[in-house]
Coordinates of C-alpha atoms and ligand atoms in Angstrom, one line a residue:
Chain A
M1055 CA 1.2 -21.8 -15.8
T1056 CA -2.2 -19.4 -16.7
P1057 CA -4.7 -19.3 -13.3
P1058 CA -8.3 -20.9 -14.4
V1059 CA -10.5 -18.5 -16.0
T1060 CA -13.1 -17.7 -13.1
T1061 CA -15.6 -15.5 -13.7
Q1062 CA -17.5 -12.7 -10.8
R1063 CA -20.8 -11.4 -10.9
V1064 CA -20.8 -7.6 -11.8
D1065 CA -24.6 -5.5 -11.7
L1066 CA -25.0 -3.3 -14.1
E1067 CA -27.4 -0.3 -14.6
V1068 CA -27.6 0.0 -18.4
N1069 CA -30.9 1.8 -20.2
G1070 CA -32.4 2.0 -16.4
V1071 CA -32.4 -1.8 -16.1
Q1072 CA -30.3 -3.9 -13.5
H1073 CA -28.7 -6.7 -14.9
A1074 CA -27.1 -8.8 -12.4
C1075 CA -24.1 -10.7 -14.8
D1076 CA -21.4 -13.2 -14.5
L1077 CA -17.8 -11.9 -16.6
D1078 CA -14.9 -12.5 -16.7
P1079 CA -13.2 -9.7 -15.5
R1080 CA -11.3 -9.3 -18.3
T1081 CA -14.7 -8.5 -20.2
T1082 CA -15.1 -4.9 -21.3
L1083 CA -18.5 -3.0 -21.1
L1084 CA -18.5 -3.9 -25.4
D1085 CA -18.3 -7.5 -25.1
A1086 CA -20.7 -7.2 -21.7
L1087 CA -24.0 -5.3 -24.0
R1088 CA -22.8 -7.3 -27.0
E1089 CA -22.6 -10.6 -25.8
H1090 CA -23.7 -10.2 -22.4
L1091 CA -27.4 -8.7 -23.0
D1092 CA -28.0 -9.0 -26.5
L1093 CA -27.0 -4.9 -26.8
T1094 CA -26.1 -5.3 -30.0
G1095 CA -26.9 -1.5 -30.5
S1096 CA -23.0 -0.5 -29.8
K1097 CA -20.7 -2.0 -32.4
K1098 CA -17.0 -2.6 -32.2
G1099 CA -14.7 -1.7 -34.9
C1100 CA -11.2 -0.9 -33.5
D1101 CA -11.7 -2.3 -29.5
H1102 CA -8.5 -0.1 -29.1
G1103 CA -10.5 3.3 -28.2
Q1104 CA -9.3 4.5 -32.4
C1105 CA -12.7 4.6 -33.7
G1106 CA -15.9 5.9 -31.9
A1107 CA -18.8 3.1 -32.6
C1108 CA -18.3 1.7 -29.0
T1109 CA -19.2 5.0 -27.6
V1110 CA -22.4 5.3 -24.8
L1111 CA -22.9 7.6 -22.4
V1112 CA -21.6 6.3 -19.0
D1113 CA -23.6 8.1 -15.8
G1114 CA -23.9 10.6 -18.7
R1115 CA -20.6 11.4 -20.2
R1116 CA -19.8 9.7 -23.9
T1117 CA -17.2 6.8 -23.0
N1118 CA -15.4 3.9 -25.2
S1119 CA -16.7 1.0 -24.1
C1120 CA -14.0 -1.2 -25.9
L1121 CA -11.3 0.8 -23.3
L1122 CA -14.1 0.3 -20.5
L1123 CA -13.8 -3.0 -18.4
A1124 CA -17.2 -4.6 -16.7
V1125 CA -16.6 -4.6 -13.1
A1126 CA -15.1 -0.9 -13.3
A1127 CA -18.2 0.1 -14.7
E1128 CA -20.1 -1.0 -11.6
G1129 CA -22.4 1.2 -9.9
S1130 CA -22.0 4.1 -12.9
T1131 CA -25.4 5.2 -15.3
V1132 CA -25.1 2.6 -18.7
T1133 CA -27.0 4.7 -21.8
T1134 CA -26.3 2.2 -25.4
I1135 CA -28.0 3.4 -28.1
E1136 CA -30.8 1.5 -27.2
G1137 CA -32.1 3.5 -23.9
L1138 CA -32.4 6.8 -26.2
G1139 CA -34.5 6.4 -28.2
G1140 CA -36.1 3.8 -30.5
P1141 CA -38.9 4.2 -33.4
D1142 CA -41.8 5.1 -31.4
L1143 CA -39.5 7.9 -29.8
P1144 CA -36.5 8.9 -31.8
H1145 CA -34.5 10.8 -29.6
P1146 CA -34.4 14.1 -31.1
V1147 CA -30.7 13.4 -32.1
Q1148 CA -31.3 10.3 -34.0
E1149 CA -34.5 12.6 -35.9
A1150 CA -31.9 14.8 -37.0
F1151 CA -29.3 11.9 -38.0
L1152 CA -32.7 10.2 -39.7
E1153 CA -33.9 13.6 -41.5
H1154 CA -30.1 15.1 -42.9
D1155 CA -29.4 11.1 -44.0
A1156 CA -26.5 10.9 -41.7
Y1157 CA -25.1 7.8 -42.1
Q1158 CA -24.3 5.5 -44.9
C1159 CA -23.7 2.1 -43.7
G1160 CA -25.0 3.0 -40.8
Y1161 CA -21.9 1.3 -38.9
C1162 CA -21.2 4.0 -36.8
T1163 CA -24.2 5.8 -36.5
P1164 CA -25.0 4.3 -33.1
G1165 CA -21.8 5.7 -32.0
Q1166 CA -22.1 8.9 -34.0
I1167 CA -25.2 9.3 -32.3
C1168 CA -23.9 8.8 -28.4
S1169 CA -21.5 11.4 -28.9
A1170 CA -23.0 14.1 -30.4
V1171 CA -25.9 14.2 -27.8
G1172 CA -22.6 13.7 -24.8
M1173 CA -21.3 16.8 -26.9
L1174 CA -24.0 18.6 -27.0
D1175 CA -24.2 18.5 -23.3
E1176 CA -20.3 19.3 -22.6
A1177 CA -21.0 22.0 -25.7
A1178 CA -24.1 23.5 -23.3
Q1179 CA -22.3 23.5 -20.4
G1180 CA -20.1 25.7 -21.3
W1181 CA -16.8 23.6 -22.3
P1182 CA -14.0 25.1 -25.0
S1183 CA -12.8 23.0 -27.5
V1184 CA -9.0 23.0 -28.7
V1185 CA -11.1 24.8 -31.3
T1186 CA -11.8 27.7 -29.4
D1187 CA -10.0 30.8 -29.4
D1188 CA -11.5 32.3 -25.7
L1189 CA -10.8 30.0 -23.6
T1190 CA -13.6 31.2 -20.9
D1191 CA -16.1 31.5 -23.6
A1192 CA -17.4 28.9 -25.6
G1193 CA -19.6 29.9 -27.9
E1194 CA -21.9 28.9 -30.4
L1195 CA -21.1 25.5 -32.1
G1196 CA -20.4 25.9 -36.0
T1197 CA -19.2 23.7 -38.1
D1198 CA -15.8 23.9 -36.8
E1199 CA -16.0 24.1 -33.1
I1200 CA -18.5 19.7 -34.2
R1201 CA -16.1 18.5 -36.3
E1202 CA -13.3 18.9 -33.9
R1203 CA -15.5 17.9 -31.3
M1204 CA -16.3 14.8 -33.7
S1205 CA -13.4 13.9 -34.5
G1206 CA -13.3 10.6 -31.8
N1207 CA -16.4 8.7 -34.5
I1208 CA -14.6 8.1 -37.6
C1209 CA -16.6 7.0 -40.5
R1210 CA -15.6 4.3 -42.8
C1211 CA -18.0 5.3 -45.5
G1212 CA -17.2 9.6 -45.0
A1213 CA -20.6 10.0 -44.0
Y1214 CA -19.3 13.4 -41.9
V1215 CA -20.8 16.4 -44.3
N1216 CA -24.1 15.1 -43.0
I1217 CA -23.6 14.4 -40.0
V1218 CA -22.7 17.8 -39.0
T1219 CA -25.2 19.2 -40.8
A1220 CA -27.2 17.1 -38.1
I1221 CA -25.9 17.8 -35.3
A1222 CA -25.7 21.8 -36.5
A1223 CA -29.8 21.3 -37.3
V1224 CA -29.7 19.7 -33.1
D1225 CA -27.6 22.5 -31.3
A1226 CA -29.4 25.2 -33.3
Chain B
M103 CA -5.4 -10.8 -22.6
K104 CA -4.2 -12.8 -20.1
P105 CA -6.4 -14.2 -16.9
L106 CA -6.8 -10.9 -14.0
T107 CA -8.6 -10.3 -10.8
Y108 CA -10.1 -7.0 -9.7
E109 CA -9.9 -5.8 -6.8
R110 CA -12.4 -2.1 -5.9
P111 CA -9.9 -0.4 -3.5
A112 CA -12.8 2.1 -1.4
T113 CA -9.5 4.0 0.4
L114 CA -5.8 4.9 -0.7
D115 CA -4.5 3.3 2.4
E116 CA -6.6 -0.1 1.3
A117 CA -5.1 0.9 -2.1
V118 CA -1.6 1.3 -1.1
S119 CA -1.4 -2.0 0.7
L120 CA -3.1 -4.0 -2.7
L121 CA -0.5 -2.7 -4.7
G122 CA 2.5 -3.4 -1.7
R123 CA 1.7 -7.0 -1.1
G124 CA 3.6 -7.6 -4.3
E125 CA 1.6 -11.5 -4.4
V126 CA 1.0 -11.1 -8.1
P127 CA 2.1 -8.4 -10.7
T128 CA 0.2 -6.0 -10.6
S129 CA -1.5 -2.4 -12.2
L130 CA -3.3 1.0 -11.2
L131 CA -6.7 1.0 -13.8
A132 CA -7.7 4.5 -14.3
G133 CA -9.4 5.7 -17.1
G134 CA -7.9 2.5 -18.7
T135 CA -7.9 3.5 -21.5
N136 CA -4.2 2.8 -22.2
L137 CA -3.5 0.2 -20.3
V138 CA -7.2 -2.0 -21.4
D139 CA -5.5 -1.1 -24.9
L140 CA -1.7 -2.7 -23.5
L141 CA -3.8 -5.7 -22.0
K142 CA -5.7 -6.3 -25.0
L143 CA -2.2 -6.5 -27.2
D144 CA -0.5 -8.6 -24.1
V145 CA 1.8 -5.6 -24.3
E146 CA 0.6 -5.7 -19.7
S147 CA 0.6 -8.6 -18.2
P148 CA -0.8 -8.2 -14.4
Q149 CA -2.7 -10.7 -12.7
L150 CA -4.5 -7.9 -10.1
L151 CA -5.9 -4.7 -11.2
V152 CA -6.3 -2.4 -8.9
D153 CA -8.7 0.3 -9.8
V154 CA -8.2 3.7 -8.1
N155 CA -11.3 5.0 -9.4
H156 CA -12.8 5.5 -6.3
L157 CA -10.1 6.8 -3.8
G158 CA -11.5 10.5 -3.7
L159 CA -8.5 11.9 -5.1
D160 CA -11.2 13.6 -7.8
R161 CA -11.0 16.7 -6.2
I162 CA -8.9 20.6 -8.0
D163 CA -8.0 22.7 -5.2
D164 CA -6.3 25.7 -5.1
T165 CA -3.2 26.6 -2.7
P166 CA -2.4 28.6 -0.6
N167 CA 0.0 30.4 -3.1
G168 CA -2.5 30.5 -6.1
G169 CA -1.5 27.5 -8.0
L170 CA -3.9 24.1 -8.3
M171 CA -3.4 21.1 -6.8
I172 CA -5.0 18.9 -9.4
G173 CA -6.1 14.8 -8.1
A174 CA -5.0 11.8 -9.6
T175 CA -8.6 10.7 -10.9
V176 CA -9.6 14.0 -12.2
R177 CA -10.9 13.4 -16.0
N178 CA -8.1 15.5 -18.8
S179 CA -12.1 16.5 -20.2
D180 CA -12.9 17.9 -15.9
L181 CA -9.1 19.9 -16.1
A182 CA -9.3 21.0 -19.3
A183 CA -12.9 22.9 -18.5
D184 CA -12.2 24.2 -15.5
P185 CA -12.3 28.1 -15.0
R186 CA -9.2 28.7 -13.5
V187 CA -7.1 26.0 -15.7
R188 CA -8.9 28.2 -18.5
E189 CA -8.2 31.5 -17.4
R190 CA -5.1 30.7 -15.9
Y191 CA -2.5 27.5 -17.6
P192 CA -4.0 28.5 -20.8
L193 CA -1.3 26.1 -22.5
L194 CA -2.5 23.1 -19.7
A195 CA -6.2 23.6 -21.1
R196 CA -4.7 23.7 -24.7
A197 CA -2.8 20.9 -23.5
L198 CA -5.6 19.1 -22.5
L199 CA -8.3 19.4 -25.6
S200 CA -5.5 18.8 -28.6
A201 CA -5.3 14.9 -26.4
A202 CA -7.7 12.2 -28.1
S203 CA -11.1 12.8 -28.1
G204 CA -14.2 13.5 -26.4
Q205 CA -14.6 10.3 -24.9
I206 CA -10.7 9.2 -23.9
R207 CA -10.4 13.1 -22.5
N208 CA -14.3 12.3 -20.7
M209 CA -12.4 8.7 -19.5
A210 CA -8.8 10.0 -18.9
T211 CA -7.0 10.1 -15.3
T212 CA -4.5 13.3 -14.7
A213 CA -2.3 10.4 -13.0
G214 CA -3.3 7.9 -16.1
N215 CA -2.1 10.5 -18.0
L216 CA 1.3 10.8 -16.7
M217 CA 1.9 7.2 -16.7
Q218 CA 0.9 6.0 -20.0
R219 CA 3.2 4.3 -22.0
T220 CA 4.5 5.2 -25.7
R221 CA 3.7 4.5 -28.5
C222 CA 6.5 3.4 -30.5
V223 CA 4.2 0.3 -33.3
Y224 CA 7.5 -1.9 -32.2
F225 CA 6.7 -1.6 -27.7
M226 CA 3.6 -2.2 -29.2
D227 CA 3.3 -4.9 -31.3
A228 CA 4.5 -7.9 -28.1
T229 CA 5.8 -9.9 -31.4
K230 CA 8.5 -7.3 -32.2
P231 CA 11.9 -6.4 -30.3
C232 CA 11.8 -3.7 -28.1
N233 CA 14.0 -3.0 -25.1
K234 CA 12.0 -1.1 -24.0
R235 CA 8.8 -4.0 -23.2
E236 CA 12.1 -7.1 -22.8
P237 CA 15.2 -5.3 -21.6
G238 CA 18.0 -6.6 -23.9
S239 CA 16.0 -7.6 -27.3
G240 CA 16.6 -5.3 -29.6
C241 CA 15.6 -1.9 -31.0
P242 CA 14.4 -2.2 -34.7
A243 CA 13.2 1.5 -34.1
V244 CA 16.4 3.6 -34.7
E245 CA 16.6 1.5 -38.1
G246 CA 12.5 1.4 -39.2
A247 CA 9.5 3.0 -38.7
S248 CA 10.8 6.4 -36.5
R249 CA 9.6 9.0 -37.9
E250 CA 7.5 9.5 -34.3
L251 CA 9.9 8.8 -32.8
G252 CA 12.8 10.8 -30.0
L253 CA 15.2 13.3 -30.6
L254 CA 16.3 14.5 -27.9
G255 CA 17.6 12.4 -24.7
T256 CA 16.9 9.3 -26.3
S257 CA 20.1 6.4 -26.9
D258 CA 21.0 3.7 -28.7
S259 CA 19.0 1.3 -26.8
C260 CA 15.7 3.3 -27.5
I261 CA 13.7 6.5 -29.0
A262 CA 10.4 6.2 -27.7
T263 CA 8.7 8.7 -26.9
H264 CA 6.7 10.4 -24.3
P265 CA 3.5 10.4 -26.6
G266 CA 1.8 13.6 -24.3
D267 CA 0.3 16.6 -24.7
M268 CA 0.0 17.5 -21.0
A269 CA 3.1 16.5 -19.1
V270 CA 4.6 19.1 -21.8
A271 CA 2.5 21.4 -20.1
L272 CA 2.8 20.1 -17.0
V273 CA 7.1 20.3 -17.4
A274 CA 6.4 24.3 -18.8
L275 CA 4.9 24.9 -15.6
D276 CA 7.7 23.7 -13.2
A277 CA 4.4 21.5 -11.6
V278 CA 4.9 18.7 -8.8
V279 CA 3.6 15.2 -8.8
H280 CA 2.9 14.0 -5.8
F281 CA 2.7 10.4 -4.4
V282 CA 1.9 8.1 -2.0
A283 CA 3.9 4.3 -0.7
A284 CA 3.6 2.1 1.6
D285 CA 6.8 3.9 3.3
G286 CA 4.8 7.1 3.3
A287 CA 4.7 10.1 1.2
G288 CA 7.0 12.0 -1.2
T289 CA 6.8 14.7 -4.4
I290 CA 8.4 14.0 -7.8
P291 CA 9.1 17.3 -9.7
I292 CA 8.3 17.2 -12.9
G293 CA 10.7 17.9 -15.0
D294 CA 12.6 14.8 -12.9
F295 CA 9.3 12.7 -13.2
H296 CA 9.9 11.3 -16.9
R297 CA 13.7 9.0 -17.0
L298 CA 15.6 9.5 -20.1
P299 CA 16.9 6.3 -21.1
G300 CA 20.5 5.8 -21.0
D301 CA 21.2 1.7 -21.2
D302 CA 18.2 0.6 -19.4
P303 CA 14.6 2.5 -21.0
S304 CA 12.5 -0.3 -18.9
L305 CA 11.7 1.6 -16.0
D306 CA 9.0 5.5 -18.0
T307 CA 9.8 7.0 -14.6
T308 CA 11.2 8.0 -11.8
L309 CA 8.0 6.7 -9.9
P310 CA 8.9 4.3 -6.8
A311 CA 8.2 0.7 -7.5
G312 CA 4.7 0.7 -4.9
A313 CA 3.5 4.2 -5.3
I314 CA 0.9 5.8 -6.0
I315 CA 0.0 9.1 -7.7
T316 CA -2.1 10.9 -5.7
A317 CA -2.3 15.3 -7.9
V318 CA 0.1 17.4 -9.0
E319 CA 0.6 20.5 -7.7
V320 CA 0.6 23.6 -10.5
P321 CA 2.0 26.5 -8.6
P322 CA 1.8 29.8 -9.7
L323 CA 2.9 31.9 -12.7
A324 CA 1.5 34.7 -12.9
F325 CA 2.5 34.9 -16.8
A326 CA 1.0 32.1 -18.1
S327 CA -2.1 34.4 -19.0
T328 CA -0.5 34.4 -22.4
S329 CA 1.1 30.9 -22.5
T330 CA -0.3 27.9 -25.4
Y331 CA -0.1 24.2 -26.5
R332 CA 0.6 24.4 -30.8
K333 CA 0.8 20.5 -32.0
A334 CA 2.1 19.0 -35.0
R335 CA 0.8 16.0 -36.3
D336 CA -0.3 14.0 -39.5
R337 CA -4.3 15.0 -39.4
R338 CA -5.9 17.8 -37.4
S339 CA -7.6 16.3 -34.2
Y340 CA -6.7 13.1 -33.0
A341 CA -3.9 12.1 -33.9
F342 CA -0.5 12.0 -31.5
A343 CA 1.9 14.4 -31.5
L344 CA 4.6 14.4 -34.6
A345 CA 6.4 17.5 -32.4
S346 CA 4.5 20.0 -29.8
V347 CA 5.3 23.1 -28.2
A348 CA 3.7 25.0 -24.5
A349 CA 5.0 27.7 -23.6
A350 CA 3.9 31.1 -21.7
I351 CA 6.2 34.3 -22.1
D352 CA 6.6 37.6 -20.3
V353 CA 7.0 40.9 -22.3
D354 CA 9.0 44.0 -21.1
G355 CA 8.7 46.7 -23.7
D356 CA 10.4 44.8 -27.1
T357 CA 12.7 42.3 -24.3
V358 CA 11.5 39.5 -22.7
R359 CA 11.6 39.2 -19.7
D360 CA 10.7 35.6 -18.3
I361 CA 10.2 32.3 -20.3
R362 CA 8.8 28.8 -20.1
I363 CA 9.2 26.4 -23.2
A364 CA 8.6 22.8 -23.5
L365 CA 8.2 20.6 -25.9
G366 CA 6.3 17.5 -26.4
G367 CA 6.8 14.3 -29.1
V368 CA 10.7 14.5 -29.7
S369 CA 12.0 13.0 -26.5
P370 CA 10.9 10.4 -23.9
R371 CA 10.7 13.1 -21.7
P372 CA 8.6 15.7 -22.4
W373 CA 11.5 17.8 -23.3
R374 CA 12.0 21.5 -20.7
A375 CA 13.6 23.7 -23.7
H376 CA 16.3 25.6 -20.5
A377 CA 19.2 26.0 -23.2
A378 CA 16.4 27.9 -25.7
E379 CA 14.4 29.8 -22.0
E380 CA 18.4 31.3 -21.6
L381 CA 18.8 32.7 -23.8
L382 CA 15.7 34.0 -24.8
R383 CA 15.8 35.7 -21.3
G384 CA 17.0 39.9 -21.9
A385 CA 16.9 39.1 -25.3
P386 CA 14.3 41.2 -27.9
A387 CA 11.0 39.9 -28.4
T388 CA 11.0 39.1 -31.9
A389 CA 11.6 36.3 -34.7
D390 CA 15.1 35.8 -35.2
S391 CA 15.3 35.9 -31.0
F392 CA 13.2 33.1 -31.5
R393 CA 14.6 31.3 -34.5
A394 CA 17.6 30.9 -33.2
A395 CA 16.5 29.8 -29.0
A396 CA 15.3 27.5 -30.7
E397 CA 17.8 26.2 -33.3
A398 CA 20.3 26.5 -30.1
E399 CA 17.7 23.8 -28.0
L400 CA 17.8 20.9 -30.9
A401 CA 21.4 21.3 -31.5
A402 CA 22.2 18.9 -29.8
A403 CA 19.3 16.8 -31.4
T404 CA 20.4 13.0 -32.6
P405 CA 17.2 12.9 -35.8
T406 CA 17.3 9.4 -37.5
G407 CA 16.8 9.8 -40.7
E408 CA 12.7 9.4 -41.0
N409 CA 12.8 11.9 -38.3
A410 CA 15.2 14.5 -39.1
L411 CA 11.5 16.6 -40.6
K412 CA 11.0 17.0 -36.6
V413 CA 14.1 19.4 -36.2
D414 CA 13.4 22.2 -38.8
L415 CA 9.2 21.3 -37.9
V416 CA 10.3 22.3 -33.7
V417 CA 12.0 24.9 -35.0
R418 CA 9.4 26.8 -36.8
L419 CA 6.4 26.2 -33.8
V420 CA 8.5 27.5 -31.5
T421 CA 9.0 30.3 -33.5
G422 CA 5.2 30.8 -33.9
V423 CA 3.5 30.0 -31.0
L424 CA 6.0 32.8 -29.2
L425 CA 5.4 35.2 -32.2
E426 CA 1.7 34.5 -31.7
L427 CA 2.4 35.6 -28.1
T428 CA 3.9 39.0 -28.4
G429 CA 1.0 39.3 -30.4
S430 CA 3.6 39.7 -33.2
E431 CA 1.2 37.5 -35.4
R432 CA -1.5 34.8 -35.0
Ligands
FAD1695 C1 -6.6 5.9 -29.5 C2 -5.9 7.3 -28.6 C3 -4.8 8.0 -29.3 C4 -5.2 9.0 -27.5 N1 -4.3 10.1 -28.0 C5 -3.7 11.1 -27.4 C6 -3.3 12.2 -27.8 O1 -3.4 13.2 -29.0 N2 -2.2 12.8 -26.9 C7 -1.7 12.3 -25.6 O2 -2.0 13.3 -24.7 N3 -2.6 11.5 -25.3 C8 -3.8 10.9 -25.8 N4 -4.2 9.5 -25.6 C9 -3.7 8.7 -24.2 C10 -4.7 9.5 -23.4 O3 -4.6 10.8 -23.0 C11 -4.2 8.6 -22.3 O4 -4.2 7.2 -22.3 C12 -4.4 8.4 -20.6 O5 -4.2 9.9 -20.7 C13 -4.1 7.8 -20.1 O6 -4.9 8.1 -18.8 P1 -5.9 6.6 -18.0 O7 -6.6 7.5 -16.8 O8 -7.5 6.3 -18.9 O9 -5.2 6.0 -18.2 P2 -4.9 4.0 -17.2 O10 -5.0 3.7 -18.8 O11 -5.9 3.8 -16.1 O12 -3.9 3.9 -16.7 C14 -2.2 4.2 -17.4 C15 -1.4 4.2 -16.7 O13 -1.3 4.5 -15.2 C16 -1.1 3.8 -14.5 N5 -1.7 4.5 -13.7 C17 -2.6 5.1 -13.3 N6 -3.0 5.5 -11.9 C18 -2.0 5.9 -11.3 C19 -1.2 6.2 -10.2 N7 -2.4 7.0 -9.5 N8 -0.5 6.5 -9.6 C20 0.6 5.4 -10.2 N9 -0.2 5.2 -11.5 C21 -1.0 5.4 -12.2 C22 -1.9 2.3 -14.8 O14 -1.1 1.5 -14.5 C23 -1.2 2.0 -15.8 O15 0.5 1.5 -16.3 C24 -4.3 8.8 -27.1 C25 -4.7 7.7 -26.7 C26 -5.7 6.6 -27.2 C27 -6.5 4.8 -27.2
FES1696 S1 -14.2 -0.1 -31.0 FE1 -14.1 1.0 -29.4 S2 -13.0 3.1 -30.6 FE2 -14.0 1.3 -32.2
FES1697 S1 -21.9 5.6 -42.6 FE1 -21.2 3.8 -42.4 S2 -18.6 3.9 -41.3 FE2 -20.3 5.8 -40.8

């Protein structure tokens, strides 16, 4: 017999706001954001870590929210696309995506933007990628580096060319 | 996903006792990038998750002999970015960086990566027979979709591979897995950590039941400064290996003084190429001897119709990587 579904209190800090949620421990952070906190900017593409549409920042680091249980995110700081900026005060990466037309349908875009913000921070810390020649000196982000580092975000519309251009423009 | 409860112990003792209690099927939860996926697929259905992320196992420490002690919950991205890893163990940094995506590397942990399950499509589909998931139910892979699967150390009952990259580098480096269990602490040489299936593929590793990995120790290896990792896959990034090679080489003039080679994507265990290494120690550092050694290693391969391409692929990967490391080719 399967045990009855029970919920538990989970405190989540999202975009600077504390939320006391009552969640089934199986709930992923993605479902908590979308279904319980009405933050539908983060998208569900594959639900298995394969597409990046659900990317959010957890303690500033890009993370697939579909593979993170909400209970396990308790105590962390979560930033979603809504928290990065909005129409009145867009984040520089949001602005660059607008400027360079870095989307078609827009479904992958919140994940692309959150991922790019996390990725640029990683690069600023000098993290190498697998296409970096000298592991001890990561150097500048060229097109190859951006493509490799953003490979966790799939765009079904194939807007990659403009996505790379937008990110390169922010990095410049 | 079956109903479950979640516990977040604050100490290792607490975690060990939660795991050892054994009242209900229990799994450790680290980054969750493999486990949560398998929970959703009903491939794994523990009733209790014990979160290991808050046990203070997230440090990378120098060992007295010049190696590194890597905590179980160090994230793959932090390990790859660590200056000591980049400098002393390029093969490990490159193996980590060639895996998954930036997001997943930020979540994935050292221990979780070692313990990740196979990506065999039959294992991951709970509606299909699979001797690993459901002992005795059969292995459709042998006659079925096996292009991604193994050809070294496999058996009639299972041809699944360990799919990871990091462990391939660790096997080349003779790393040691440290764990604690209710009856004390222990270690397992990484070469003995992943099991060959034989007639019981259900257990992937030799980690005792109820044990928690605390760290992975990487001994010093001076010539690992001349090392790398090369991975062949169906797309350039964000894909598991069809085959991969981790190698380090020490050349004296034109002669191979010492060498480490491990292969990924070809076996249930990250495959240390002992036969090839033996042939190459003292041999001339030439394309011919690299190729001959790789071919000798693959002599024992038992490919399926679909994955026979891996024989040639591995020979070329090994030859290419060793030529790159000896500066004969880029
Ligand atoms: C889309 C996708 C692509 C990927 N591509 C690659 C790739 O190219 N190369 C690659 O190598 N990997 C790849 N991965 C796999 C990824 O690297 C693993 O899922 C990850 O390393 C697992 O680590 P984790 O911390 O998330 O483990 P979890 O999912 O939390 O746990 C995995 C297993 O380890 C056990 N475990 C965790 N911690 C401990 C401990 N301390 N002691 C004992 N047992 C423990 C858990 O109980 C569980 O059984 C990919 C994954 C996805 C989803
Ligand atoms: S929805 Fe999370 S990676 Fe696709
Ligand atoms: S813009 Fe449509 S999926 Fe990327």
